[in-house]
mmCIF file of C-alpha atoms in Angstrom:
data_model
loop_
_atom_site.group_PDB
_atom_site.id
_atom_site.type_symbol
_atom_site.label_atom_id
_atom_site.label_comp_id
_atom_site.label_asym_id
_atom_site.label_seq_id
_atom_site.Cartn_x
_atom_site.Cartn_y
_atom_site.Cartn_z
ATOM 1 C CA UNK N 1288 171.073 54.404 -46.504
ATOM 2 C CA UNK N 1289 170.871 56.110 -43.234
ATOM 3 C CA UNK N 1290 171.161 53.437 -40.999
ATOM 4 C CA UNK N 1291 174.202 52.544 -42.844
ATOM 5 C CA UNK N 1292 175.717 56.053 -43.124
ATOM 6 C CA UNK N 1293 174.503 57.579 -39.377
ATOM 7 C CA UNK N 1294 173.633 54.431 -37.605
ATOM 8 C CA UNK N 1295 174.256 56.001 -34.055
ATOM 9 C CA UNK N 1296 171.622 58.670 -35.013
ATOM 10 C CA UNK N 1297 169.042 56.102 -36.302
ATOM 11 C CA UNK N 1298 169.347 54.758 -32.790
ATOM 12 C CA UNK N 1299 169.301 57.269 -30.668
ATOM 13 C CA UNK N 1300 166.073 58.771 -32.326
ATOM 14 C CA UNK N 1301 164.613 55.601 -32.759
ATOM 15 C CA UNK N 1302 165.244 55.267 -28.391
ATOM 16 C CA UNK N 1303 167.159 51.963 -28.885
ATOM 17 C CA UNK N 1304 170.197 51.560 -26.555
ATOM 18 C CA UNK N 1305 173.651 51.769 -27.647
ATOM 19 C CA UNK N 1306 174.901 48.428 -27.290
ATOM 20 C CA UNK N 1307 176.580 45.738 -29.754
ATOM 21 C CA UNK N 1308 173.788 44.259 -30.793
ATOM 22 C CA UNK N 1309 172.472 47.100 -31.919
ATOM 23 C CA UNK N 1310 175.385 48.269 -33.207
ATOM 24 C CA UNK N 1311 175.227 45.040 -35.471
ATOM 25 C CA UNK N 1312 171.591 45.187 -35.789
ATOM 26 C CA UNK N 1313 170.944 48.749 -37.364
ATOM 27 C CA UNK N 1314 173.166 48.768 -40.410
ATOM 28 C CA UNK N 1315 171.897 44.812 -41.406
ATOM 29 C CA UNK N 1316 168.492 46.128 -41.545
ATOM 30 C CA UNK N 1317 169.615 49.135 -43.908
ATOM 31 C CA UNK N 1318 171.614 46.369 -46.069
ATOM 32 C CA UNK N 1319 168.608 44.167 -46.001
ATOM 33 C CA UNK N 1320 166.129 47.179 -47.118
ATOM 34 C CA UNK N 1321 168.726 48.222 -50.206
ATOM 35 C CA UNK N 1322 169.014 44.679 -51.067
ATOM 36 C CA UNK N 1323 164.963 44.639 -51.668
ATOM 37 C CA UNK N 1324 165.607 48.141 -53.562
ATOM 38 C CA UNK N 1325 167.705 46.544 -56.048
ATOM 39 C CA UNK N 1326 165.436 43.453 -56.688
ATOM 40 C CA UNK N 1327 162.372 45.359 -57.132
ATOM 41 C CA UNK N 1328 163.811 47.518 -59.197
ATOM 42 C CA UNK N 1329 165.830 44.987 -61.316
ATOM 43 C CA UNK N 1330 164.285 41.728 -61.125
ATOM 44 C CA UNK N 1331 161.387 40.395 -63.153
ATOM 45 C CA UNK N 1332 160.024 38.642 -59.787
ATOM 46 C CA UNK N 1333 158.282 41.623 -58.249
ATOM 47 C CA UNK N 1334 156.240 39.284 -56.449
ATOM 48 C CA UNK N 1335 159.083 37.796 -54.514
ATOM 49 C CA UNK N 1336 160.854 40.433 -53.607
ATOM 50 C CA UNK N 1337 157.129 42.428 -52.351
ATOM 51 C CA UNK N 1338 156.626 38.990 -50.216
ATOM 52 C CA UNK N 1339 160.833 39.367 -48.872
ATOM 53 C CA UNK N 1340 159.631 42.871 -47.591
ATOM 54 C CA UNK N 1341 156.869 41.379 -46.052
ATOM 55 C CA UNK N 1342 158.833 39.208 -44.433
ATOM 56 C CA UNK N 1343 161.485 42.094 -43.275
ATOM 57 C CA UNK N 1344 159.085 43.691 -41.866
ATOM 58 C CA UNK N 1345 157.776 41.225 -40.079
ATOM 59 C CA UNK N 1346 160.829 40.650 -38.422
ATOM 60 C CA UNK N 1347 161.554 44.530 -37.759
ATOM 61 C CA UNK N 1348 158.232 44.363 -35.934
ATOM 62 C CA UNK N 1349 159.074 41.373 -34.015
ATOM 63 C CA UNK N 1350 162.375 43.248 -32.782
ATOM 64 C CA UNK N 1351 160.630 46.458 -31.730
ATOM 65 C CA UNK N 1352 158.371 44.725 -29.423
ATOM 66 C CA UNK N 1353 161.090 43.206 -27.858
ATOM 67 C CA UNK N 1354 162.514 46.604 -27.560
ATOM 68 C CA UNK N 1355 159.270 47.971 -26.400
ATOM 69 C CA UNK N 1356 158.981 45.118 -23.458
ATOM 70 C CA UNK N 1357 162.625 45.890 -22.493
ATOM 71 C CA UNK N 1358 161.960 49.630 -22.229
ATOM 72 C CA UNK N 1359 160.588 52.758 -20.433
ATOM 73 C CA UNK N 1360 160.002 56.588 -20.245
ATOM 74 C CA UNK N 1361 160.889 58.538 -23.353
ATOM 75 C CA UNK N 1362 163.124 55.466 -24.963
ATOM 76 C CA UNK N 1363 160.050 53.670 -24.942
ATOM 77 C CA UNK N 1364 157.439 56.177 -26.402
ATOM 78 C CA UNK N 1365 160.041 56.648 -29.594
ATOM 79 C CA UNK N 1366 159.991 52.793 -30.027
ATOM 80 C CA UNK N 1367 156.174 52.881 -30.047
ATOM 81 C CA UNK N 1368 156.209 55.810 -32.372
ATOM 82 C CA UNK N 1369 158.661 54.026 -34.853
ATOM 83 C CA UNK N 1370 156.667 51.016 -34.158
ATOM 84 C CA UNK N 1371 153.405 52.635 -35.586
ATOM 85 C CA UNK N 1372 155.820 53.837 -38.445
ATOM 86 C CA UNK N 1373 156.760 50.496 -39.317
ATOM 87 C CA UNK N 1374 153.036 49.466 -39.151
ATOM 88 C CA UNK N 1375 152.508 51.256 -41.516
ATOM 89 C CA UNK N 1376 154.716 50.796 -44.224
ATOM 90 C CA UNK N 1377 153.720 46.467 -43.861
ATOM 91 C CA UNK N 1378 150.366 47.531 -44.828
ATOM 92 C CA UNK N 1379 151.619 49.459 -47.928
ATOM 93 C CA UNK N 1380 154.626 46.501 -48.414
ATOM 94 C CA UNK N 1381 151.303 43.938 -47.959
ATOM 95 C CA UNK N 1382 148.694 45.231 -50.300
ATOM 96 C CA UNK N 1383 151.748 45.720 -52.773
ATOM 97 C CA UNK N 1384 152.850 41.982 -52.714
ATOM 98 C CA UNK N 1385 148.954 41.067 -52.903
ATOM 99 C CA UNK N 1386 148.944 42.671 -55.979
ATOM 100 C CA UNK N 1387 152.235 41.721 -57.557
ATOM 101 C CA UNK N 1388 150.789 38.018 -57.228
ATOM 102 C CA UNK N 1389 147.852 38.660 -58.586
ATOM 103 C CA UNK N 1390 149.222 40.154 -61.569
ATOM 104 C CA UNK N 1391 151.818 37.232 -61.880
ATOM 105 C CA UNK N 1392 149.181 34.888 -61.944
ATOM 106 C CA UNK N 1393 146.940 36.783 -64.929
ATOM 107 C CA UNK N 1394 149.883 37.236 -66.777
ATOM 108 C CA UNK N 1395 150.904 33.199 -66.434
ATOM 109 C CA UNK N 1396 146.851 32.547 -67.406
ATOM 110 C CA UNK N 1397 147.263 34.666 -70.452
ATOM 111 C CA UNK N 1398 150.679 32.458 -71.315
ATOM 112 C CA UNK N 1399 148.946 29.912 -71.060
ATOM 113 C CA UNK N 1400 146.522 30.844 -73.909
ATOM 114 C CA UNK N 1401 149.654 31.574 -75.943
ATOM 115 C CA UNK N 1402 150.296 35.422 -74.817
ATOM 116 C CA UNK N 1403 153.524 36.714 -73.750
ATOM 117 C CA UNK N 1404 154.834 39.306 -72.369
ATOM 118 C CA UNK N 1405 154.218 42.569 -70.112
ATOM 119 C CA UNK N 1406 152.202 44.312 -73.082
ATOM 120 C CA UNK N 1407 149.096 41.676 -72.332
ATOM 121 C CA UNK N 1408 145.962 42.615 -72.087
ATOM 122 C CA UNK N 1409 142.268 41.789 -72.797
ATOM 123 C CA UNK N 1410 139.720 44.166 -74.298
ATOM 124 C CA UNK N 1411 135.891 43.434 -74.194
ATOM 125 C CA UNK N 1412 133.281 45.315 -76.623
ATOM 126 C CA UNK N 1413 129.714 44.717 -77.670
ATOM 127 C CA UNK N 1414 127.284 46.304 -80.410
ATOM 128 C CA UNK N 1415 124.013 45.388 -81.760
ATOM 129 C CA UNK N 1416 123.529 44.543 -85.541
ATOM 130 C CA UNK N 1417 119.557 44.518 -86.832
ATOM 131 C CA UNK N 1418 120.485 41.453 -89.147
ATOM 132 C CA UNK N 1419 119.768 38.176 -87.229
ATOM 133 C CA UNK N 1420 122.365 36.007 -85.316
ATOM 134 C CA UNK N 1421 122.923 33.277 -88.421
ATOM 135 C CA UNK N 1422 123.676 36.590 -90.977
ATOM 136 C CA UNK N 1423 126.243 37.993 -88.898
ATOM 137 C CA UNK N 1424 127.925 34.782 -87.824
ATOM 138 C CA UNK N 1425 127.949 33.947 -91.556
ATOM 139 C CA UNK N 1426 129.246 37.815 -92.345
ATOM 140 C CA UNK N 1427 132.094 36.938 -89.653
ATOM 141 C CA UNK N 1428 132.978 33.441 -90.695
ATOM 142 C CA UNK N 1429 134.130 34.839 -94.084
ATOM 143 C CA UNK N 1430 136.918 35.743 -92.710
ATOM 144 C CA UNK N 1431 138.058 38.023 -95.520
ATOM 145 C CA UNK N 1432 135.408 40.124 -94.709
ATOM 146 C CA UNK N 1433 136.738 41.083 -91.334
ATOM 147 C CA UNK N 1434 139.376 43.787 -93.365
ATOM 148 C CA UNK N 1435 136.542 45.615 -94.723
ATOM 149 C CA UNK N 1436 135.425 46.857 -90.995
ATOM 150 C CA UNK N 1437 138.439 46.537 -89.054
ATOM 151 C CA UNK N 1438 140.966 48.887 -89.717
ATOM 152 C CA UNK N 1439 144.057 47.751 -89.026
ATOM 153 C CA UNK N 1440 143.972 44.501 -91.044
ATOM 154 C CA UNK N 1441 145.493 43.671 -94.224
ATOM 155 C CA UNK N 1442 144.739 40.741 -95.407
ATOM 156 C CA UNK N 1443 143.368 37.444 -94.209
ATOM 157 C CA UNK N 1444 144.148 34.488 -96.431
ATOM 158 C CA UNK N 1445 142.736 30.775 -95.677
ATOM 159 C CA UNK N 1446 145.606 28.364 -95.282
ATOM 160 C CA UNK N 1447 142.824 25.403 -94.030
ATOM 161 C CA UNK N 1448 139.555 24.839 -93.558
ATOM 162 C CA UNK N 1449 140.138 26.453 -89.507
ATOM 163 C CA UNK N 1450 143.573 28.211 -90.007
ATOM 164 C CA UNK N 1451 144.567 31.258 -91.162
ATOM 165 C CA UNK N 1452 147.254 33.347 -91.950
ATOM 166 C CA UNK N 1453 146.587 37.381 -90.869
ATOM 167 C CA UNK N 1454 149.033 40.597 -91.488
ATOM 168 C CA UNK N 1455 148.034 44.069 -90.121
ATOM 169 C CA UNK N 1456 149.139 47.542 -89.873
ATOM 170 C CA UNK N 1457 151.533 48.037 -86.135
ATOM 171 C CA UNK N 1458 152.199 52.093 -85.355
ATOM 172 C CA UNK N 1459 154.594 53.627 -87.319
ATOM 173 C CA UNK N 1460 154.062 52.000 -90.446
ATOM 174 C CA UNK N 1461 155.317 48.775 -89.403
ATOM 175 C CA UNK N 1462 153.787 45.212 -90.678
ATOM 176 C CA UNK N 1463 152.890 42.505 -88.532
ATOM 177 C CA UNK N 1464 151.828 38.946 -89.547
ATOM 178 C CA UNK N 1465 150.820 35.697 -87.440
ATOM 179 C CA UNK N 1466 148.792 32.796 -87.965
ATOM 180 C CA UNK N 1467 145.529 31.977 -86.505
ATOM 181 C CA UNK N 1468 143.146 29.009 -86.381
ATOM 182 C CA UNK N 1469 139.417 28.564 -84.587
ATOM 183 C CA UNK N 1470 139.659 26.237 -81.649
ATOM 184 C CA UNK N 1471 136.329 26.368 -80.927
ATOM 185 C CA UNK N 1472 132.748 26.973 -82.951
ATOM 186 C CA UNK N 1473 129.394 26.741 -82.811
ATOM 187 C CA UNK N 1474 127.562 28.252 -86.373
ATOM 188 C CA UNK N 1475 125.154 31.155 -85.790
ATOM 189 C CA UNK N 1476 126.279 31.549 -81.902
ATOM 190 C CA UNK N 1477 129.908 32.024 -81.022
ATOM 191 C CA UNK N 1478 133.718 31.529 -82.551
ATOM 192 C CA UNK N 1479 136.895 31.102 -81.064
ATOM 193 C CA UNK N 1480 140.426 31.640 -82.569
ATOM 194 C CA UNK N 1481 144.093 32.003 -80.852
ATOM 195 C CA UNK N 1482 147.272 32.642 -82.956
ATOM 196 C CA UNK N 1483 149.720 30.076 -83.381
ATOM 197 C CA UNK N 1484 153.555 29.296 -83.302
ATOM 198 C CA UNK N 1485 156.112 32.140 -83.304
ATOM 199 C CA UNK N 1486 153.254 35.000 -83.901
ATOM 200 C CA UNK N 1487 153.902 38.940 -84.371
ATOM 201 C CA UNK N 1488 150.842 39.537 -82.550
ATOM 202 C CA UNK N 1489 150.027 37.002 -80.199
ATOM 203 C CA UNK N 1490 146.687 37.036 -79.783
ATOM 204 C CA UNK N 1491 143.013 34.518 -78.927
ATOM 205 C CA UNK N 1492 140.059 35.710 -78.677
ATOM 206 C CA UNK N 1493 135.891 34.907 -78.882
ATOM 207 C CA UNK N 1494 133.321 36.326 -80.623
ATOM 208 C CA UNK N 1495 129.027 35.585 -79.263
ATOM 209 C CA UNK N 1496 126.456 36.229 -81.438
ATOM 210 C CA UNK N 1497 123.221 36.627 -79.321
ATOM 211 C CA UNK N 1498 119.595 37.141 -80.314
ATOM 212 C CA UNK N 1499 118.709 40.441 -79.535
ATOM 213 C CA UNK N 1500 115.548 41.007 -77.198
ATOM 214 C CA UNK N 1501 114.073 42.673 -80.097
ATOM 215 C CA UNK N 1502 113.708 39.271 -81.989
ATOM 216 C CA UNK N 1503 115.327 40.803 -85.600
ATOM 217 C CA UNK N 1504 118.691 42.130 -84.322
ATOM 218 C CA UNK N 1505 122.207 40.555 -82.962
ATOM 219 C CA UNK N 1506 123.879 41.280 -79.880
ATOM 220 C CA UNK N 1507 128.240 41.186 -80.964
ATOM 221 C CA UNK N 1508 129.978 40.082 -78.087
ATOM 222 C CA UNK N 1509 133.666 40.225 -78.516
ATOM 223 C CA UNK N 1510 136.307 39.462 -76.116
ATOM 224 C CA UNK N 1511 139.726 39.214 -77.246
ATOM 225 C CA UNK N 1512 143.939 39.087 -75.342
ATOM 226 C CA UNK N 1513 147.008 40.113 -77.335
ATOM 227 C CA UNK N 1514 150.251 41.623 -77.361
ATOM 228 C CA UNK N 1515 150.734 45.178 -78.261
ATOM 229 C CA UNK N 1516 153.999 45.504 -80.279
ATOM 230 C CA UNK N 1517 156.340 46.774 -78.100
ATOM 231 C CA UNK N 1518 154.561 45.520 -74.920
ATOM 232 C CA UNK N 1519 154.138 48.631 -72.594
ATOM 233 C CA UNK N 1520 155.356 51.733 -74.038
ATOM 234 C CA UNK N 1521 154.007 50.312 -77.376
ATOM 235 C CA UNK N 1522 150.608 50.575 -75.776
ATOM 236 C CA UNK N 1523 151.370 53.890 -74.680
ATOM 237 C CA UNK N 1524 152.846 55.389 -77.936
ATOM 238 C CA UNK N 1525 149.814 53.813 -79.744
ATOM 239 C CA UNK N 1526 147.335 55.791 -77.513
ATOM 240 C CA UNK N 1527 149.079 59.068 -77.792
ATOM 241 C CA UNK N 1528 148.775 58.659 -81.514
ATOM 242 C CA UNK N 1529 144.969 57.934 -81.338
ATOM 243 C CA UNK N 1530 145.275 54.215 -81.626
ATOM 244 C CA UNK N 1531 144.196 53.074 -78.436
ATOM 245 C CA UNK N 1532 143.104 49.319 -78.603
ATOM 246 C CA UNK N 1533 139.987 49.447 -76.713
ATOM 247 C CA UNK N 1534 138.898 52.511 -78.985
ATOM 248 C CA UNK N 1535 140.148 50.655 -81.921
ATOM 249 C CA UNK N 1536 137.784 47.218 -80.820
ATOM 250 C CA UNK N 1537 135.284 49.975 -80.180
ATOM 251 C CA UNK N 1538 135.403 51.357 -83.726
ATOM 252 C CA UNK N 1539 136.007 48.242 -85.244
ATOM 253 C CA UNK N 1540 132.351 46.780 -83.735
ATOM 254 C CA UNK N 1541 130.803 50.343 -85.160
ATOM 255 C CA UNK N 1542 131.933 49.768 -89.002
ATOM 256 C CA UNK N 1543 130.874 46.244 -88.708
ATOM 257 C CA UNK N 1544 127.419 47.279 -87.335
ATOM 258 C CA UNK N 1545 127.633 50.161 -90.664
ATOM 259 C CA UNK N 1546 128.624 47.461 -93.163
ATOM 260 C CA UNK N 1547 125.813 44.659 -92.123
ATOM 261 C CA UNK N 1548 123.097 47.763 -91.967
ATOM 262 C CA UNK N 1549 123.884 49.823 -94.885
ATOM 263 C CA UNK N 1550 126.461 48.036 -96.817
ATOM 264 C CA UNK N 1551 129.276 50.412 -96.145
ATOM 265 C CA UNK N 1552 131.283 52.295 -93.702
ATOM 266 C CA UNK N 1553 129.516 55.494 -93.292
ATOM 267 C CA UNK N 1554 131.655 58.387 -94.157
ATOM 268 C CA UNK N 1555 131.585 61.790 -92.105
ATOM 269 C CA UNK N 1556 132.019 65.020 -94.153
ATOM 270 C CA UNK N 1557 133.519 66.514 -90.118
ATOM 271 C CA UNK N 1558 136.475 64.352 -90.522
ATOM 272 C CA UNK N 1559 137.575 63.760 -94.157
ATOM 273 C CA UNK N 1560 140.469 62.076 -93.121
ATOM 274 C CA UNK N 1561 140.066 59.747 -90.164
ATOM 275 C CA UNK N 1562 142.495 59.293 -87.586
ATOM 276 C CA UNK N 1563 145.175 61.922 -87.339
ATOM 277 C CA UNK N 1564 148.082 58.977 -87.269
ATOM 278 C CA UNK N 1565 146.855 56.790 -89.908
ATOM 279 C CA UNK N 1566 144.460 57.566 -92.860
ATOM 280 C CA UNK N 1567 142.281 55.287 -92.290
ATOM 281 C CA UNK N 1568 138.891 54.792 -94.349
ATOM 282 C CA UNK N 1569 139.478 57.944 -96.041
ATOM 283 C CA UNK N 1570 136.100 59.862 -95.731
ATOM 284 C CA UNK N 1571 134.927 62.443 -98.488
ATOM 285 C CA UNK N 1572 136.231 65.993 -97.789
ATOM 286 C CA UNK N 1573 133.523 68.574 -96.823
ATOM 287 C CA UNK N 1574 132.728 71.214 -99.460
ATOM 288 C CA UNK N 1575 130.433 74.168 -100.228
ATOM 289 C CA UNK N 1576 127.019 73.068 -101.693
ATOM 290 C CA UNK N 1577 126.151 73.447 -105.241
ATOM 291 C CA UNK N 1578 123.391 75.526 -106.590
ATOM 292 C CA UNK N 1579 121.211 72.974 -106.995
ATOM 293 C CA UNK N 1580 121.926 71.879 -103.568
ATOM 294 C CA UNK N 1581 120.667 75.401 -102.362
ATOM 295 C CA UNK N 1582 117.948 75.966 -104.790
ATOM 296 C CA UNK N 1583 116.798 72.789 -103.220
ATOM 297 C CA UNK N 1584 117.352 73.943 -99.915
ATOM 298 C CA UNK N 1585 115.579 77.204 -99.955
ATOM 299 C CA UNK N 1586 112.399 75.274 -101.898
ATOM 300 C CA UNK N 1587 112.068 72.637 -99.063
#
């Protein structure tokens, strides 16, 4: 905005000489660098527009070092220091573009899978069950067994002998539903399921089964990619209200672990309740003990 509002001071700081084709020169550049403003701020295509700053800069560069060649004294010691400036800000402009790709091509591999998007991502979490490999698969497999440990689910009713149809609890009190169907399994080690057509939730994931060192128990590896509802303030509405998805998977893995072992969820007399946004698993409230309770107590 300056070099289009005060170009004559832009140059004369800057130690470039007042001629026409700087005259010309100076305000394009502004132009150029409001022109990138708009299309990172606007455009879905962060990626391009990081790369077309790349490229600006490039060319500033190329221009100051002309400048530099064609100049001496104090004229040329400002170029050198705007040069350095300019330096500087194609490293940032650089690393930023390196990035934008990167994320454009994770989000285009998760699209691929059937995830769309900018609320995408992929959580990862692992437990170990003291049942062996072929009972937890099994325990899994039944797939409406999976409500009974993971909180958010509703229902899961068998359309097929591989598909699925799934609805779950979203944040505030909202429903979602998709269906789902395993792509991929191997019985006792490892299942894989996506959701398909026009899903709530799209989501695909894998689950490992893997003998534990001890020989008796199963390592749970689960690795799963959705779509939070409401893609990225969803995810961080969700968290505020103590239903962050990792935490969730997290929590999830722990009841499953507490079902397999004991043959329930374990309540906690601390937290009668469960999660402050959603009564989940509502726990037993704590209360004073009995006589009996502290007759026994005092005679241990």
């Amino acid at each position: 905005m300056t070099q289009l509002a005060a170009p004559d001071t832009v140059r004369r700081i800057s130690g470039v000489d007042d001629s026409p084709t700087t005259r010309t020169v100076v305000p394009l550049v502004g132009a150029r660098e409001l022109v990138h403003a708009a299309g990172l701020l606007t455009s879905r295509r962060k990626s391009i527009w990081a790369w077309t700053r790349v490229a600006g800069d490039a060319m500033d560069l190329a221009s100051l070092g002309v400048a530099i060649a064609r100049r001496s004294g104090r004229r040329r010691r400002r170029l050198v220091g705007v040069t350095g400036a300019v330096v500087g800000i194609t490293v940032v402009d650089l690393l930023t573009a390196v990035q934008a790709t990167r994320a454009k091509r994770i989000g285009s591999a998760m699209a691929v899978r059937g995830l769309h998007g900018g609320g995408s991502m992929e959580l990862t979490a692992t437990t170990t069950i003291r049942k062996s490999p072929p009972k937890v698969y099994a325990f899994w497999r039944e797939l409406d067994n999976l409500p009974t440990f993971m909180a958010h689910l509703e229902e899961i009713r068998a359309t097929g002998d591989r598909t699925s149809h799934w609805s779950a609890t979203a944040p505030f009190g909202k429903n979602v539903e998709w269906d789902a169907e395993i792509v991929e399994e191997a019985p006792g080690e490892r299942i894989s399921w996506r959701s398909t057509g026009n899903a709530d939730v799209p989501n695909a994931g894998t689950v490992r089964f893997v003998p534990a060192p001890d020989g008796v128990s199963t390592e749970v590896h689960v690795v799963m990619s959705y779509d939070v509802p409401g893609g990225a303030v969803g995810k961080a509405v969700a968290k505020y209200f103590g239903e962050e998805p990792h935490q969730q998977l997290d929590d999830d893995l722990r009841r499953l672990k507490q079902v397999l072992e004991t043959g329930q969820v374990v309540r906690s007399e601390g937290a009668p309740w469960g999660k402050r946004a959603r009564k989940e698993f509502p726990q037993r409230p704590a209360q004073p003990l009995s006589d009996s309770e502290l007759a026994e107590g005092a005679g241990a």
